[in-house]
XYZ file of C-alpha atoms in Angstrom:
444
model
C 0.430 0.201 0.381
C 2.046 2.956 -1.220
C 0.555 5.138 1.658
C 2.621 8.480 0.283
C -1.165 9.056 -1.639
C -4.940 9.350 0.305
C -5.540 7.061 2.937
C -6.977 7.685 6.372
C -3.539 8.036 7.581
C -1.742 10.821 4.301
C -1.448 13.850 7.329
C 0.675 10.787 9.762
C 3.248 10.348 6.930
C 2.696 13.637 6.334
C 3.983 14.933 9.129
C 6.191 12.303 9.492
C 7.854 13.990 5.839
C 7.751 16.934 7.128
C 9.380 17.209 9.984
C 12.596 14.673 8.188
C 12.951 16.393 4.218
C 14.574 19.221 6.156
C 16.832 17.605 7.699
C 18.401 15.062 5.405
C 19.946 15.562 1.611
C 20.705 12.334 -1.009
C 23.869 11.206 0.888
C 22.174 11.697 4.458
C 22.961 8.371 6.570
C 20.206 8.155 8.625
C 19.894 5.039 11.124
C 16.767 4.407 13.028
C 16.948 2.836 17.242
C 15.332 -0.395 16.835
C 14.116 -2.274 19.780
C 11.995 -4.380 17.819
C 8.958 -2.281 20.048
C 5.588 -1.314 17.818
C 7.197 2.448 17.269
C 10.423 1.740 16.411
C 8.925 -0.505 13.987
C 7.049 2.239 12.455
C 9.257 4.422 12.028
C 11.766 1.486 10.361
C 8.164 1.353 8.466
C 8.156 5.274 7.970
C 11.914 5.440 6.275
C 11.207 2.208 4.508
C 8.778 3.923 2.809
C 10.276 7.435 2.459
C 13.403 5.740 0.367
C 10.533 5.130 -2.916
C 10.655 8.521 -3.129
C 13.518 10.249 -1.800
C 17.634 9.012 -1.865
C 19.538 8.681 1.403
C 21.081 5.929 3.297
C 18.857 4.057 5.855
C 19.669 1.608 7.852
C 19.403 -0.336 11.765
C 20.760 -0.810 15.104
C 18.779 -2.977 17.942
C 21.009 -2.598 21.467
C 20.607 -6.506 23.929
C 20.498 -4.687 26.976
C 20.237 -8.710 27.565
C 17.561 -7.639 31.161
C 14.696 -9.433 28.854
C 14.666 -13.659 28.956
C 12.783 -12.823 25.207
C 16.144 -10.407 24.729
C 18.073 -13.141 21.577
C 14.585 -13.622 20.123
C 13.781 -9.750 19.703
C 16.532 -9.668 18.767
C 16.626 -11.817 16.260
C 13.097 -10.311 15.884
C 14.983 -6.996 14.393
C 17.609 -8.563 12.134
C 14.776 -10.853 9.910
C 12.599 -7.624 9.938
C 15.771 -5.645 8.617
C 16.038 -8.118 5.941
C 12.165 -8.373 5.064
C 12.847 -4.565 4.420
C 16.690 -4.534 2.685
C 17.480 -3.146 5.348
C 21.006 -3.040 6.706
C 20.912 -3.983 11.029
C 23.610 -4.083 12.727
C 22.986 -6.188 16.263
C 24.926 -4.112 19.374
C 25.825 -5.894 22.861
C 26.022 -4.035 26.824
C 26.682 -5.411 29.694
C 24.197 -3.172 32.568
C 25.972 -2.361 36.014
C 22.640 -1.331 37.371
C 24.820 2.383 39.339
C 21.979 4.293 37.852
C 18.769 1.888 38.274
C 17.847 -0.686 35.791
C 15.871 2.583 33.029
C 18.183 4.471 33.680
C 21.649 2.043 32.823
C 19.911 0.509 29.817
C 19.929 4.086 27.944
C 23.680 5.510 29.040
C 24.658 1.856 27.031
C 22.112 1.956 24.187
C 23.344 6.110 23.165
C 27.089 5.659 23.729
C 26.146 2.948 21.469
C 24.935 5.827 19.246
C 27.094 7.826 19.758
C 29.531 4.897 17.702
C 27.371 4.090 14.767
C 28.399 5.995 11.449
C 26.019 7.810 10.034
C 25.036 11.402 10.285
C 21.394 10.918 12.356
C 20.219 8.294 14.661
C 17.185 8.271 13.903
C 14.677 7.983 17.405
C 10.648 6.929 18.595
C 10.075 9.159 20.758
C 5.780 9.930 20.087
C 3.804 12.664 22.101
C 2.890 10.372 24.626
C 6.445 9.783 25.646
C 6.939 12.956 25.751
C 4.084 14.515 27.886
C 5.704 11.363 30.478
C 8.889 12.668 30.262
C 7.679 16.049 30.944
C 5.618 14.197 34.079
C 7.943 12.287 35.545
C 11.172 15.671 35.513
C 8.443 17.137 37.785
C 8.056 14.171 39.895
C 11.999 14.275 40.253
C 12.065 18.287 40.726
C 13.830 18.744 37.686
C 14.929 22.331 36.344
C 14.360 24.428 32.897
C 16.550 22.355 30.708
C 14.809 18.539 32.585
C 11.852 19.985 32.131
C 11.819 21.168 28.259
C 11.592 17.807 27.570
C 13.682 15.788 24.179
C 14.099 18.101 21.114
C 13.149 16.887 17.145
C 16.654 17.752 16.329
C 19.354 18.014 18.378
C 22.732 17.888 17.229
C 26.399 17.266 20.003
C 29.427 17.246 19.010
C 31.668 14.810 17.101
C 28.356 12.531 16.634
C 25.212 12.000 14.916
C 22.272 14.184 14.894
C 19.445 12.765 17.042
C 16.547 13.294 14.779
C 12.706 12.126 17.280
C 10.432 12.376 13.335
C 7.036 11.014 15.663
C 7.695 13.145 18.853
C 4.319 15.818 17.600
C 1.811 12.971 17.665
C -0.023 10.986 20.022
C 0.506 6.680 20.169
C -3.101 5.809 19.228
C -1.838 6.950 15.619
C 1.093 5.498 14.835
C -0.787 1.787 16.878
C -3.296 2.853 13.778
C -0.720 2.818 11.043
C 0.621 -0.465 12.459
C -2.677 -2.000 11.950
C -3.349 -0.728 8.787
C -0.145 -1.625 7.171
C -0.521 -5.190 9.187
C 2.685 -5.050 10.832
C 4.481 -7.151 13.181
C 6.102 -5.849 15.867
C 7.001 -7.446 19.669
C 6.048 -5.997 23.475
C 7.486 -5.664 24.966
C 7.343 -8.073 29.160
C 8.494 -5.232 30.960
C 6.131 -2.978 30.433
C 3.305 -3.928 32.308
C 5.822 -3.456 34.961
C 4.801 -0.714 37.458
C 7.874 -1.089 39.728
C 9.601 1.246 36.463
C 8.721 4.687 36.962
C 6.925 4.929 33.587
C 4.798 2.492 33.733
C 3.542 3.334 36.950
C 2.146 6.463 35.140
C 1.350 4.918 32.249
C -0.610 2.148 33.295
C -2.555 3.841 36.527
C -2.059 7.822 36.798
C -2.303 9.091 33.391
C -5.571 6.476 32.359
C -7.439 8.568 35.911
C -5.838 12.144 34.449
C -7.811 11.240 31.257
C -10.843 10.188 32.293
C -10.652 14.249 33.669
C -7.874 15.729 31.519
C -8.558 13.989 27.690
C -6.048 16.843 26.196
C -3.516 16.005 29.169
C -0.732 14.590 26.719
C -0.719 17.629 24.094
C -1.075 20.251 27.226
C 2.082 18.748 27.974
C 4.057 18.262 24.860
C 3.390 22.171 24.772
C 4.717 22.734 28.423
C 7.363 20.778 26.799
C 7.972 22.903 24.212
C 7.388 26.733 26.362
C 9.768 25.416 28.636
C 13.046 23.955 25.756
C 12.333 27.995 24.472
C 12.500 29.276 28.359
C 15.732 26.974 28.367
C 16.962 27.926 25.021
C 17.386 31.697 26.270
C 19.187 30.397 29.357
C 21.212 28.761 27.118
C 21.931 31.850 24.787
C 22.472 33.843 27.568
C 25.506 31.601 29.428
C 26.775 31.369 25.489
C 27.475 34.580 26.269
C 28.720 34.773 29.828
C 30.985 31.843 28.821
C 32.648 34.132 26.162
C 33.880 36.978 28.804
C 34.756 34.060 31.430
C 34.994 30.119 30.850
C 38.616 29.388 28.489
C 38.775 26.008 27.947
C 38.797 24.437 31.050
C 38.889 27.258 33.204
C 36.332 29.888 34.648
C 36.595 32.715 35.895
C 35.705 32.910 39.733
C 35.808 36.777 39.620
C 32.878 37.314 37.039
C 30.579 34.557 38.355
C 30.388 37.321 41.828
C 29.757 39.725 39.625
C 27.028 38.140 37.883
C 23.329 37.429 40.554
C 23.777 34.160 41.441
C 21.185 32.943 38.963
C 22.716 33.964 36.043
C 25.755 32.059 37.831
C 24.409 29.101 38.367
C 23.716 29.509 34.977
C 27.179 29.170 34.047
C 27.969 26.890 35.665
C 25.584 24.057 34.739
C 26.810 25.501 31.008
C 30.612 24.668 31.949
C 29.932 20.997 34.048
C 27.461 20.319 30.094
C 30.104 21.568 27.829
C 32.213 19.415 29.054
C 30.014 16.445 28.973
C 29.039 16.082 32.866
C 26.232 15.718 35.039
C 24.073 18.655 36.823
C 24.922 18.566 39.896
C 21.585 18.984 42.507
C 20.466 21.987 43.384
C 21.691 22.475 46.332
C 25.714 21.309 45.697
C 25.205 23.681 42.932
C 24.957 26.233 45.359
C 27.434 24.970 47.776
C 29.671 24.835 44.884
C 29.212 28.730 43.938
C 29.452 29.111 47.242
C 33.306 27.845 47.399
C 34.542 29.573 44.109
C 33.189 32.783 44.757
C 32.860 32.934 49.385
C 36.149 31.404 50.223
C 39.180 33.067 51.601
C 41.346 34.089 48.186
C 44.281 31.657 49.912
C 41.693 29.625 50.491
C 41.936 26.813 47.553
C 38.267 24.600 47.626
C 39.167 21.557 45.574
C 35.324 20.368 44.635
C 35.099 16.770 43.286
C 32.633 15.916 41.143
C 32.504 12.442 39.196
C 35.335 11.983 37.795
C 37.218 15.336 38.096
C 37.768 17.338 41.164
C 36.941 21.462 40.252
C 39.796 24.248 42.317
C 39.551 27.132 42.791
C 43.235 28.759 41.913
C 43.678 32.243 41.887
C 40.763 33.367 41.136
C 40.527 30.666 38.263
C 38.510 27.175 39.022
C 39.882 24.915 37.170
C 37.773 20.854 35.828
C 40.626 18.779 36.600
C 40.301 14.703 35.235
C 40.977 12.526 38.516
C 44.141 10.257 38.353
C 44.843 7.679 41.002
C 46.566 8.874 43.729
C 50.059 9.828 44.326
C 52.404 7.612 46.501
C 54.825 9.737 47.437
C 57.859 7.109 48.009
C 57.662 6.197 43.974
C 60.622 6.070 41.924
C 62.133 6.198 39.051
C 66.096 5.497 37.995
C 67.092 7.123 35.061
C 69.015 5.348 33.151
C 69.566 6.090 29.701
C 68.932 10.779 29.945
C 66.922 9.588 26.713
C 64.058 9.673 27.163
C 61.393 8.932 30.543
C 57.565 8.199 30.610
C 55.798 7.933 33.302
C 52.545 6.624 33.367
C 49.526 9.109 35.276
C 52.672 11.398 34.727
C 53.983 12.142 31.477
C 57.284 11.920 30.003
C 60.554 13.784 30.770
C 62.896 14.536 27.119
C 66.246 15.667 26.703
C 68.086 17.194 23.905
C 71.783 17.956 24.503
C 72.744 22.691 24.740
C 75.356 24.835 24.675
C 73.073 26.799 25.862
C 73.373 26.601 30.274
C 71.395 23.270 31.765
C 72.360 20.600 33.923
C 76.085 19.697 33.185
C 76.100 17.262 31.363
C 79.590 15.807 33.345
C 76.941 15.352 35.737
C 73.967 14.029 34.533
C 74.808 10.927 36.237
C 72.576 7.699 38.550
C 69.536 10.022 38.021
C 66.643 9.058 39.814
C 62.819 11.163 39.847
C 61.000 10.802 42.658
C 58.300 12.546 44.391
C 57.492 15.730 46.713
C 57.993 14.142 50.368
C 57.803 17.701 51.604
C 60.966 19.199 53.692
C 63.242 18.775 49.955
C 65.338 21.955 48.849
C 66.555 23.427 46.015
C 69.471 26.885 44.959
C 68.966 27.311 41.056
C 69.035 30.785 41.559
C 73.466 30.800 42.917
C 73.358 34.436 43.931
C 70.375 33.575 46.535
C 70.973 30.184 49.659
C 69.185 27.111 49.242
C 65.502 27.814 49.404
C 62.333 25.699 50.742
C 60.586 23.862 47.243
C 57.190 24.834 48.718
C 58.363 28.183 48.498
C 59.929 28.359 44.955
C 56.467 26.225 43.862
C 53.986 28.715 45.289
C 56.233 31.647 43.915
C 55.795 30.066 40.494
C 52.106 29.677 41.081
C 51.804 26.478 41.266
C 49.027 25.013 41.217
C 48.353 23.500 44.925
C 47.240 19.681 42.669
C 50.128 20.131 40.685
C 52.738 20.484 43.240
C 52.557 16.610 44.607
C 52.302 15.532 40.947
C 55.647 16.925 39.813
C 58.792 15.061 39.192
C 61.756 16.413 40.749
C 65.309 15.268 38.867
C 68.175 13.591 42.033
C 71.215 12.883 41.029
C 71.612 10.506 43.843
C 70.813 11.085 46.956
C 70.974 15.346 45.802
C 68.171 16.901 44.731
C 69.443 19.029 40.940
C 66.575 19.797 38.925
C 63.159 20.875 39.110
C 60.460 20.975 36.363
C 59.924 24.862 35.991
C 61.588 25.312 38.899
C 65.229 25.264 38.073
C 68.397 23.518 38.131
C 70.301 23.479 42.200
C 73.039 26.359 40.988
C 76.317 23.215 41.676
C 74.929 21.160 38.783
C 74.176 24.285 36.326
C 76.434 24.172 33.303
C 79.236 27.345 33.431
C 79.622 28.950 29.264
C 81.039 26.782 26.660
C 80.539 23.722 29.002
C 78.831 20.928 27.695
C 74.914 20.666 28.690
C 71.815 18.171 28.777
C 68.056 20.238 28.256
C 65.748 18.501 30.062
C 61.799 18.971 28.780
C 58.928 17.790 30.919
C 54.893 17.582 29.028
C 52.423 16.203 32.387
C 49.962 13.952 30.608
C 47.199 16.361 32.229
């Protein structure tokens, strides 16, 4: 049946067509997220129909979560369906660690697989009912404007396919009508009847009662989500304006945070985390972070853990630093060949022979690398006495989180060189004396 011609379901196809065509070209690669349920089967069928009149590359991906006892059967069903439609299908298996809960972890794993697909678009079958249910769930979780803005019809993220949801304005009843009219086959997820899951509880227990009193609830909530999405866009635009004056890669200007009002500062801090794909902190946690970044005494250097990162404040700047294994001050590394030395999780030393001032080549023997233990002394300036390494590091404004990871170069048991600080006077080469220069490249 050619649904592109007159039929009772023509509006659904026309709306789908209108949602897709502005985004694709003849070279576009579209990959449909296929669970085997009615929504994704209808979406795949619509794209197969669209392919009759438009040129593009169509494929599908099925993510095997291994949660249900029927997961293997669902995977086989998706492969057979795609074979019937002459659509390439990839099946990927994932393992859930359940740290986030089954639903959240399964979603996380799916999207990780989507990001790896050789496609320009990942097409997903979310519809108007899904959008309204998502808004309800987010309200119950106390989400902010961004969380309440729901899903977008089109979303482009850096370095991954764009997400396309052509059915987002369509009620599930219209999708079911299409499936029945086209005599499509699909699978029923046995977990859909389990009200232990929050979405199923809403769908099966709460929303049917709401529907009796407010039959237009889907449209109304979807409209609210669209309004909130517009508000979220305005907040992002404001954050981008603020970011131009305050964010430099992984660094955020704390002075700027102090100058703007607290609501705007919280918005900017959320934007900073979003830029680095970090989970949003709770409202209470975010307020505490902002207080530490803007109110702590000048000589205080807060270190705020967040996920796999730590947010450090130093010299009125906030630095987002990936957390590394804790340093063991008793570690040491022998450097015998004097060429290149790689220290895992720390960085790499390299050398070159130089006529300029460096370490006297004749004295560069019995070299070993150690970490700070406290109390070290160094005399990099021959006109001044020995000084505490702690004072030298502070004078050179070496950030606190780098100080304990800075490698110290010893000859035997004598400290002779510290990167960014200098070489001990007694080991410095004289004019014209062969010398060796050390270059240190930290991993972070």
